[in-house]
C-alpha angles and dihedrals in degrees: 000000000000118000118255123249117243095207124102132183112276092017112138120223120206091349089286116064121066115199113237106174145329111256103176151347138204138187093283106022151028124226125212138177114236133189118230108232092196098046102048114223094011118126129193136187117238124200113209115205130174129211107238091182128023091240092061093077091082093055095046095046089045089057090051093047091048094050094046089058094050121093117181133127091239096053128073116256111235114220106171145004130201132183166303094240125194090284094047096255118146133185129208115193120205145151114309107228114207101216142061139273120270087244092058092044090049091054093045089054088053091252093293121112128176111253092239089059092051090050092052091052089048092054093050093047091050090054096051093044090050089052092051094045092051093057118111102268099019118249116225111203096197099183109069108161137134095264091056094055116082121198123204126209091273094055093254116141132226121198107222140182109045091184095130101025113125139186113251115248109195096204096049111102098195142013122254092227131035100224137161137090116290110250095025104049121095118255091248089061092057089051094047091240126146114293125208140162091298089062088063090048089057089051089051091053092047092050094048093046089050091053098047094045094052090251096305100117142031099164131065100240137148113301092009090126088065087069094053116094117246093242092065106101120242090237090060091050089052092054091049092051090052093047091052098053112135090219105070090207090068095055123096115285098243147350087255090059091051091047091054092051093048091048091051090048093051094048094046092049094045087233094123136014129208087261096052105035094113093240120127136221114265111229111336121003124204133221118187126195129193131173130231091217142350118288096029094115105252095151091040090053092046092053092044090052092048093057093044090057092042089054087057090060096261123141105236138190123187116204129201101223100185134042106281142137095223098099093043090054092047089052093049093049090050093049093042094236146025121322124222100218108039092181096054123109115254135183129226120183095336098314119110117223123204112193118210115281130169091212103045117106101224092178088075090064088073087071099044096092098257118151092210138010114206114204118205102201098176121218124343117234105199097310142050132255115253090236092051087065093046099047122111088233124021118198127191116202116207141164120255094205109127094232091053098047093091087065090054092047092052091046093051091048093050091048095052090089090070114091090215094056093092091071098043119118125221121214116200108184117214093003121151120226093258090053090053090052091049092050093048091052095044095047098033088232122136101187097074121133135184116225115213122237106283114171097180111046090183089070126060121236125200095230093050093044090052090056094044093049088066095042098041109024113180096241105042122104127085110231096234090079090065093061111115096012113148098023091111097019108162092338121157089258093052093052095061117112091021125113137179 
């Protein structure tokens, strides 16, 4: 018989957390939503676990210690830990994820998911498994299944329930316990043999096969391909077959290797692009904006974008990348008068502003805990800023006025020599749909978007947010584009060909 939870609605834990409702339970725990009485409006999830035996305390506290040290977008952030109390009850407080498990979503979709959705989940799972496996020592998750994958409202996953995760010990020949969910666990787990990163890769294969076969298969057996829809590429089937090898030595070498193969498959099949793969920035992401000409609204667009992302609970900094008086004037308007230090950082409505300064070390901002840095690079003058090329997302702001379209056409033509230009995004403020079509045809660019009239960029508007959610989804950039960012950040070389 399962133990009984001690928590009740409206009960207060630790003088700070008021219980709102129970949202789930598993074989070894209950999960509740709690309100934070110190941080008004903030909600957390709390996992209630009970010690069935005195010796369990080491395992439970080890899980908490392990999770507290982890920092990845696809893992829950642990904020507090209490217990055990006199009855052996313990409480682990973490991010509350507004969403549902992949298992619940799968059922709600009548056990049929588009292949491109499955591929996006696969990419995200590869990233988080890679992160865990690269820890010192590596962490083997060991229980990858739909009910342990949470999905938020943006389609971003969180890997939850580390109850049977363990740190890999190279000299240990077998595991003390044979754990894992039947149907998804690797064969070596059933036998109680040593598990390693390749055990998680088997679990990944089992989960993906389960999703694409409408829940009919988790093993690669004879005739299993008859259950796979025709739109699933042969290359994907090949990877699944390799992941699901009984002999762990025949499986792919790492989650990184699998991720690369899935990315290549998605790009070759035009199923995903680098801006819609479902992978997230690691650490701080960067968005750079530059204008085709003066008066196109580059700074306005940068600010508008900053507050859109801030409204989605991201921590944002916007940086003035070229000499300009724009940020100083914004600061003065906000303060209602002149400011003493025009180069100093200031904050307006939760967004941090960094005016241009020759002496500031902007590279350090990559380590200040921001989710995204937005770089306002002013107007291009025949070339592109180094950091425009290095950014996770590069946006060109241009006018849609008919008499100014020749400038945009010349700009697009001159930029075609850059290998990165195929993934650049064009913002055309105030442009009607026909104007967007004309611009796309004249420039031979497909990633062109009209931005609705938005007089106050410091406030979000539903129409603008709807457009930006497709252009700048919150879970979209593959981390390889961040490599090298900051090496030439705002160096003398990078400022060439840029004017006010």
